[in-house]
XYZ file of N, CA, C and O in Angstrom:
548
model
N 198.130 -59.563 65.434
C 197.631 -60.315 66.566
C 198.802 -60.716 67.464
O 199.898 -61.022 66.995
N 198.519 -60.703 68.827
C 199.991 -60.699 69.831
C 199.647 -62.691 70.082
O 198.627 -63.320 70.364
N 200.615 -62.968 69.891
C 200.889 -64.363 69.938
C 201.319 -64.587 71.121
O 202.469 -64.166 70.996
N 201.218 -65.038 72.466
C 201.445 -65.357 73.786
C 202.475 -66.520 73.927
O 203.263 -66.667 74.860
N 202.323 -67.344 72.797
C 202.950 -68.761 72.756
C 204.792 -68.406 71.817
O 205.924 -68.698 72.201
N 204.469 -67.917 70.940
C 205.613 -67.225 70.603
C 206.378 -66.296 71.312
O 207.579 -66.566 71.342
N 205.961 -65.079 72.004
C 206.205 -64.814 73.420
C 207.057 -66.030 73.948
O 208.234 -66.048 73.588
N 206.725 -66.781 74.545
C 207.009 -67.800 75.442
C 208.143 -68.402 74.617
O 209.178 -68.221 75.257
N 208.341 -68.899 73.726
C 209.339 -69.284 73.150
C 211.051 -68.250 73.259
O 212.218 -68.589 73.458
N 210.599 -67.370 73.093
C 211.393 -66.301 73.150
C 211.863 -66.410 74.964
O 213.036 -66.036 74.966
N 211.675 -66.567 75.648
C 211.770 -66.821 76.738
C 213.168 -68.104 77.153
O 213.077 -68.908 78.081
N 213.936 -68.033 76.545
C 214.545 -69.647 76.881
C 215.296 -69.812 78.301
O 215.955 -70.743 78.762
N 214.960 -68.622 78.784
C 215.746 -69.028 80.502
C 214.364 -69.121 81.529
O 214.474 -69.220 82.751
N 213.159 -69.075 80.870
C 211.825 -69.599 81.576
C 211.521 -71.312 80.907
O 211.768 -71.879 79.843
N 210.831 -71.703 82.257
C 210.348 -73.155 82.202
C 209.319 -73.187 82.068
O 208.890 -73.073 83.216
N 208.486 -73.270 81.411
C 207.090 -73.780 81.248
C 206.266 -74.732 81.706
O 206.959 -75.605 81.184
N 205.193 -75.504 82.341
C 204.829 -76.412 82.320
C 203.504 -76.485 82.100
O 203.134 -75.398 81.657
N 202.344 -77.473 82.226
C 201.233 -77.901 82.662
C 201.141 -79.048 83.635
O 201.452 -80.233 83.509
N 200.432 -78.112 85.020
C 200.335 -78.893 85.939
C 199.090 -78.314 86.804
O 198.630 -77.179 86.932
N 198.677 -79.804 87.439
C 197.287 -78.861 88.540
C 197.620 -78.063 89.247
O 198.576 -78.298 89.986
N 196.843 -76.596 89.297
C 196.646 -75.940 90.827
C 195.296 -75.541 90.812
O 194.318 -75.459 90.070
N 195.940 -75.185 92.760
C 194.541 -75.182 93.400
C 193.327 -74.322 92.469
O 193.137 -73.425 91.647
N 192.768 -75.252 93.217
C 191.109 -74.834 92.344
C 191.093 -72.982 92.086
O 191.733 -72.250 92.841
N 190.490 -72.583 91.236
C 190.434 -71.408 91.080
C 191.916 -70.214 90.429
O 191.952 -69.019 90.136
N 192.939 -71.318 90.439
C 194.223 -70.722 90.063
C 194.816 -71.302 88.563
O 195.434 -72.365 88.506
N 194.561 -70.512 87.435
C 194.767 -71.155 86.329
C 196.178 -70.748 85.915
O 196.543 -70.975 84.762
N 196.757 -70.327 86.541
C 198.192 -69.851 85.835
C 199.004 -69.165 87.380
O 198.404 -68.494 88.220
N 200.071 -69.442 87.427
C 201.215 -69.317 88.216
C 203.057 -68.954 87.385
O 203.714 -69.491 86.493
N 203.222 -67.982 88.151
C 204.962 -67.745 87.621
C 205.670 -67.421 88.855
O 205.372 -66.494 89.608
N 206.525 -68.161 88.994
C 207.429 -68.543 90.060
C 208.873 -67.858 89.629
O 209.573 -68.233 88.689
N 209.187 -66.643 90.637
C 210.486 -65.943 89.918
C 211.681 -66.664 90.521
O 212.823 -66.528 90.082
N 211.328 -67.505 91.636
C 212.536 -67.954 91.992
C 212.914 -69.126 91.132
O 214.091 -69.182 90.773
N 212.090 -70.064 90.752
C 212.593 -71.181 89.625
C 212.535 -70.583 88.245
O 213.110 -71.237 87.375
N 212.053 -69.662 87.945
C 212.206 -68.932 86.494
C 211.236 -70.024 85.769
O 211.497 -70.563 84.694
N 210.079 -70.250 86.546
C 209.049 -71.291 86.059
C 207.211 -71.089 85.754
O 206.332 -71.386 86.563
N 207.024 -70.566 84.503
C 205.693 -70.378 84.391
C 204.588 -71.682 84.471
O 205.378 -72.613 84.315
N 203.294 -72.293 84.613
C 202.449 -73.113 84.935
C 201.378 -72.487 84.977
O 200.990 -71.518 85.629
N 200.774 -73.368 83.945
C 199.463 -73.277 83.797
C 198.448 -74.448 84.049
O 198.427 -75.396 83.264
N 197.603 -74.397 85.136
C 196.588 -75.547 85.293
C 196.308 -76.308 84.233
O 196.545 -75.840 83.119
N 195.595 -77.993 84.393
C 195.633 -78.620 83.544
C 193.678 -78.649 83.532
O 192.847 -78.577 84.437
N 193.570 -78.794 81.974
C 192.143 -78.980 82.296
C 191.481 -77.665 81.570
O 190.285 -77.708 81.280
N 192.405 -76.280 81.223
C 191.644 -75.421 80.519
C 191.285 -75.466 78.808
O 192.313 -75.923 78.307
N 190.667 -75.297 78.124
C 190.519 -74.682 77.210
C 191.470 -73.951 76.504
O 192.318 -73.281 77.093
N 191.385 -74.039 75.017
C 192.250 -73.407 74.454
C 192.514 -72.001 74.664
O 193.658 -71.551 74.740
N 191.489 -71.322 74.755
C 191.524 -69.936 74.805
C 191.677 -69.264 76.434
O 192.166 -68.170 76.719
N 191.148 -70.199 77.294
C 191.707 -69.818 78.671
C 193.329 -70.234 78.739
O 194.095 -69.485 79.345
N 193.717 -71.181 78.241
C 195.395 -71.113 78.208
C 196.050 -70.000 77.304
O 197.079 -69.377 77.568
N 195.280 -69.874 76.221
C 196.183 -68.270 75.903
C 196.047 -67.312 76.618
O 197.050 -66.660 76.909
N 194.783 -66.943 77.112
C 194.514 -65.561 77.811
C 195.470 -65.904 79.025
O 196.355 -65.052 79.100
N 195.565 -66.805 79.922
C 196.102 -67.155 80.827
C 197.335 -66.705 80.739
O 197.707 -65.610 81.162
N 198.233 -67.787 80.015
C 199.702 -67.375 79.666
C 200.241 -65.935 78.981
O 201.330 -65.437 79.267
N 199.292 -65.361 78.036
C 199.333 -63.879 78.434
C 199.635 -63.197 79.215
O 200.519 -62.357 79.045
N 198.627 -63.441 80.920
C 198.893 -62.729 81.834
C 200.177 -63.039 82.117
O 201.116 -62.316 81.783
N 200.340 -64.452 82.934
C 201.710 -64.925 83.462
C 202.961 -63.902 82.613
O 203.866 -63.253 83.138
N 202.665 -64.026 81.323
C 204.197 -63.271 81.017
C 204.184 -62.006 81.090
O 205.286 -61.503 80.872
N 202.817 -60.831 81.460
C 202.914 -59.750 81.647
C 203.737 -60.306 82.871
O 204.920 -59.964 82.897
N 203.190 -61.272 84.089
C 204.096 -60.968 85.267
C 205.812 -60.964 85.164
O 206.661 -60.326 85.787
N 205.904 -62.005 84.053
C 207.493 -61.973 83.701
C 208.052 -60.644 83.042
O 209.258 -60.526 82.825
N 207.274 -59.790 82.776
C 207.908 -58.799 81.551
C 208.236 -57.666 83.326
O 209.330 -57.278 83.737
N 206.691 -57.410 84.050
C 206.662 -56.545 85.510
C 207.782 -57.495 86.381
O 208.501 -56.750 87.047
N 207.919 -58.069 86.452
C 208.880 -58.674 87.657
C 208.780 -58.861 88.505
O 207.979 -59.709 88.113
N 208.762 -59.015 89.990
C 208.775 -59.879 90.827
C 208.345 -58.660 91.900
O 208.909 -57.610 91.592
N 207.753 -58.577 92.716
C 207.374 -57.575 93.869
C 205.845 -56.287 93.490
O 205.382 -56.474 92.365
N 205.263 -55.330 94.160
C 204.548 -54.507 93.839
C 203.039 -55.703 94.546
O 202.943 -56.929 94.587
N 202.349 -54.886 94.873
C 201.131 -54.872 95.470
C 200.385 -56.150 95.029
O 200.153 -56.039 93.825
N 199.991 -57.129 95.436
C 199.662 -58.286 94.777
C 198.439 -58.064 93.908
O 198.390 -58.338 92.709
N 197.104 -57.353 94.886
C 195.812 -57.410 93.864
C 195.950 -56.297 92.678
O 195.372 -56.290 91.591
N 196.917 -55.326 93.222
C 196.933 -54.289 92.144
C 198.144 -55.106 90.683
O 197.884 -54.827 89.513
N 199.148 -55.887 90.959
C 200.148 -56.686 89.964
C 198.638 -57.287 89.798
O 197.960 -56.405 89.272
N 197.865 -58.441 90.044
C 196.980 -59.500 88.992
C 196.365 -58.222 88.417
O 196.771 -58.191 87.255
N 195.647 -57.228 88.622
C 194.572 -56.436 87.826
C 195.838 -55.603 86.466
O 195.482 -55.378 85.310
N 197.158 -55.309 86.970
C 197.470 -54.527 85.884
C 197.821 -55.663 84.804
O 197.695 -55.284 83.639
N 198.319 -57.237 85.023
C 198.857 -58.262 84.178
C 197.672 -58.082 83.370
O 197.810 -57.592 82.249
N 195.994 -58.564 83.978
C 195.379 -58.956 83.495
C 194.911 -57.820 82.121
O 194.695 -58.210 80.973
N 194.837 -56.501 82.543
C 194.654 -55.447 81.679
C 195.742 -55.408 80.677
O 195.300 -55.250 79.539
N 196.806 -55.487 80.738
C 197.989 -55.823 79.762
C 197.534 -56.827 79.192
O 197.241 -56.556 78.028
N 197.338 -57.856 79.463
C 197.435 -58.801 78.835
C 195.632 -58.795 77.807
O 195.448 -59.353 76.725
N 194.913 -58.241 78.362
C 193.336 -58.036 77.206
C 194.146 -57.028 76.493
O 194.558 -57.587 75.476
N 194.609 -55.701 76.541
C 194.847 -55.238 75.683
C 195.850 -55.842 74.509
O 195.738 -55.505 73.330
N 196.512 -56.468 74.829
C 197.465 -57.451 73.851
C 196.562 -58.172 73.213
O 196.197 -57.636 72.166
N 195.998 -59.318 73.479
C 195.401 -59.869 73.271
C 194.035 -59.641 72.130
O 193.904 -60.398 71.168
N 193.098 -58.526 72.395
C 192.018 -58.201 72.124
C 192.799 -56.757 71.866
O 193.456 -56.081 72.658
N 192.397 -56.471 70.075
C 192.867 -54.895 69.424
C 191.519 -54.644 69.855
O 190.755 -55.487 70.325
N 191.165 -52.834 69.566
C 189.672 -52.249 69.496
C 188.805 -52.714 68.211
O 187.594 -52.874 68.055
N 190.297 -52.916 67.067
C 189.014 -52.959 66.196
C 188.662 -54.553 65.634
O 187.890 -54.839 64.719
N 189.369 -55.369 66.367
C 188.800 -56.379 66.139
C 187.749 -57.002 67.090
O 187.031 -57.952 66.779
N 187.737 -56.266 68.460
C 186.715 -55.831 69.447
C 185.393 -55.428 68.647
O 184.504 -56.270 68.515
N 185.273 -54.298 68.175
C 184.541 -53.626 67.139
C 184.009 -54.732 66.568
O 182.978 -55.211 67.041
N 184.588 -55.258 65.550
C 184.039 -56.392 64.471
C 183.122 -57.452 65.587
O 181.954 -57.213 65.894
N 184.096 -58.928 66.227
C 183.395 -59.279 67.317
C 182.084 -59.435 67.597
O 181.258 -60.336 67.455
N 182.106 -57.471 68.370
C 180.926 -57.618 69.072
C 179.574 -57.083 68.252
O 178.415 -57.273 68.620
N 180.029 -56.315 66.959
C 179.299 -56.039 65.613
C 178.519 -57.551 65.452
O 177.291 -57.565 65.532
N 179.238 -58.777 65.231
C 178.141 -59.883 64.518
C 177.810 -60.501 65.369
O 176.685 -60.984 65.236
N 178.575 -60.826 66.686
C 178.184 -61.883 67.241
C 176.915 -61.835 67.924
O 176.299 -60.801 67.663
N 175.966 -63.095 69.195
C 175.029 -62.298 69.362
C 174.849 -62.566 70.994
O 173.972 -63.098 71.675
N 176.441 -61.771 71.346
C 176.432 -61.907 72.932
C 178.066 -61.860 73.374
O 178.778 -61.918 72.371
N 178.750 -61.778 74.514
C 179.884 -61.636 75.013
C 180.192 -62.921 74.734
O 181.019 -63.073 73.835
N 179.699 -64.017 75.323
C 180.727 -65.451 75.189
C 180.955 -65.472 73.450
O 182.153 -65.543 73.177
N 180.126 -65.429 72.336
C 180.527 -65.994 71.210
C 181.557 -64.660 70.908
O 182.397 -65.193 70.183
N 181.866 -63.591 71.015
C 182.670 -62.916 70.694
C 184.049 -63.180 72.110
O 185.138 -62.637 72.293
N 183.708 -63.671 72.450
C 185.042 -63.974 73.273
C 185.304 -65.097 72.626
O 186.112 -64.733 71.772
N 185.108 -66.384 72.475
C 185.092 -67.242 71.249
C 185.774 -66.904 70.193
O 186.855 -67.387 69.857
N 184.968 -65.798 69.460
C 185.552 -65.402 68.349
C 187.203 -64.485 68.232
O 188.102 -64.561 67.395
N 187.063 -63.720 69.374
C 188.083 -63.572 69.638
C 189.402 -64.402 70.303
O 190.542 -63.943 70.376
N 189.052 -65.470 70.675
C 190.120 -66.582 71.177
C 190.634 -66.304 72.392
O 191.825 -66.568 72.550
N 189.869 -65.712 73.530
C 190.164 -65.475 74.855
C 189.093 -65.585 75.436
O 187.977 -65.446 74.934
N 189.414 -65.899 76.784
C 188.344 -66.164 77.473
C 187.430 -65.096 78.198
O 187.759 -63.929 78.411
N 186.328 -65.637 78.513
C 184.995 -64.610 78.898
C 185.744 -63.673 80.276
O 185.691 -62.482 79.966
N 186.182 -63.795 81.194
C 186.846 -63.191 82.148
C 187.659 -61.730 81.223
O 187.349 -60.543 81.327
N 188.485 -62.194 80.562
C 189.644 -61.722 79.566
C 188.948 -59.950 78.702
O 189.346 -58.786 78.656
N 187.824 -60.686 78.201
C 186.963 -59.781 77.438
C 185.922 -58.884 78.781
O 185.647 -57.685 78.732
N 185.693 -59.400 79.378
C 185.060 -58.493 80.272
C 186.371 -57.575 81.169
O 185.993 -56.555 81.745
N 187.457 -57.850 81.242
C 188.387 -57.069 81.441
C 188.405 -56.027 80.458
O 187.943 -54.887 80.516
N 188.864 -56.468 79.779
C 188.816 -55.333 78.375
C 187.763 -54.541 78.102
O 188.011 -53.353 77.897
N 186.621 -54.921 78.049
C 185.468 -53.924 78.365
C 185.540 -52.906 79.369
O 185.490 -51.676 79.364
N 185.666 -53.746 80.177
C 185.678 -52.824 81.482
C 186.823 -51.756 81.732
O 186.933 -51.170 82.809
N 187.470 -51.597 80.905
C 188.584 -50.587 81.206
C 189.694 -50.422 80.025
O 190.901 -50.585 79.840
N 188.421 -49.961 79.287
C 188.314 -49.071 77.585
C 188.938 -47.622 77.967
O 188.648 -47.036 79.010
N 189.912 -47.077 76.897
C 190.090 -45.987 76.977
C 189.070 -45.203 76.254
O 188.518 -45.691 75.268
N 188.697 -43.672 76.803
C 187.974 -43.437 76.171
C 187.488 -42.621 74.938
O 186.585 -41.888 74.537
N 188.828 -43.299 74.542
C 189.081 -43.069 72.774
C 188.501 -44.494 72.425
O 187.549 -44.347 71.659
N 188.706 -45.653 72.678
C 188.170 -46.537 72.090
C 186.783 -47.153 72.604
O 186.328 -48.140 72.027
N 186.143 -46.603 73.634
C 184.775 -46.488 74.120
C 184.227 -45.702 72.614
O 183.513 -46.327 71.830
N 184.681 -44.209 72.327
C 183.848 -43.869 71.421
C 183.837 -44.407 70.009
O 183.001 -44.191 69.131
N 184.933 -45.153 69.962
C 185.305 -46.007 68.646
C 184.333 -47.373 68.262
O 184.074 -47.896 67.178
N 183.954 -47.672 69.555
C 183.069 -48.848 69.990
C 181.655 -48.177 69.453
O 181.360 -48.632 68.348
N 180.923 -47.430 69.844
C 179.664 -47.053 70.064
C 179.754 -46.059 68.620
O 178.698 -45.533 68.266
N 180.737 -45.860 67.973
C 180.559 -45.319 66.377
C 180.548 -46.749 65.682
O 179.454 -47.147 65.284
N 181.530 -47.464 65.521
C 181.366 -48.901 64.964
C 180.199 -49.450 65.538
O 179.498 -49.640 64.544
N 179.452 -49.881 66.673
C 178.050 -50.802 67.210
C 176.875 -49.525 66.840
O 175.714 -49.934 66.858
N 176.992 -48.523 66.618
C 175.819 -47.805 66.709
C 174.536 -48.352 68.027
O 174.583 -48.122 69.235
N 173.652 -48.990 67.378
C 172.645 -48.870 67.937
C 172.508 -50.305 68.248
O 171.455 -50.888 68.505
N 173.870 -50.879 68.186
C 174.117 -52.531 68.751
C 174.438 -52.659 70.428
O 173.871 -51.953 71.262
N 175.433 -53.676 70.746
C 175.686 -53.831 71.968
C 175.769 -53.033 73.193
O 176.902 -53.309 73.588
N 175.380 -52.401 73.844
C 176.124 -51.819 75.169
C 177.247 -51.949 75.541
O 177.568 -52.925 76.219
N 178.217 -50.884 75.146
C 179.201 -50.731 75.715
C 179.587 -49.826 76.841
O 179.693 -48.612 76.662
N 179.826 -50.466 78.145
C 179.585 -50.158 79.550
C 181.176 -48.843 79.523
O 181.480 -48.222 80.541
């Protein structure tokens, strides 16, 4: 399991904080202060998935296309986050996306990323493990 917070530790020339931002912005990394921030007010599992991304942005670096950098962090960071086959298991018992995002410890955004842009080696890995369970899009 990829640990985001350990990650971050490893980091000792980044600053960390928790602080508000604007509505709709749960995580920020600032390359000029070498300062990651994460909104105050989330959930456990939206602060991991969150800080996930942020340090894909620290690992990519600073410049490149803005909507195309958030969509590739965010895909880095579900695949870290969320393996296939614990995806597999998941969405095997649970009885819906939020409790397997739950179960998986990331947030509903996070997992619908990851769904959404399955390789499709692990699309067919999905639908051999769920058989005649969930829809996998």
């Amino acid at each position: 399991m990829h640990h985001p917070w350990g990650m971050l530790r490893r980091l000792s020339h980044w600053t960390f904080q928790f602080s508000p931002l604007p509505s709709g912005t749960f995580g920020l990394t600032d390359f000029r202060t070498r300062t990651i921030t994460i909104t105050t007010g989330l959930d456990q599992a939206q602060r991991r998935s969150t800080l996930a991304h942020e340090l894909e942005h620290v690992a990519r670096g600073p410049g490149g296309h803005p909507v195309r950098e958030e969509l590739a962090c965010e895909q880095a960071a579900a695949r870290k986050l969320i393996g296939i086959r614990e995806l597999g298991e998941a969405l095997a018992w649970s009885h819906g996306l939020d409790e397997a995002a739950d179960e998986l410890w990331v947030d509903r955004e996070l997992l619908d990323v990851r769904l959404t842009h399955l390789h499709p080696s692990e699309r067919a890995y999905l639908k051999r493990r769920l058989g005649d369970g969930p829809a996998v899009a």
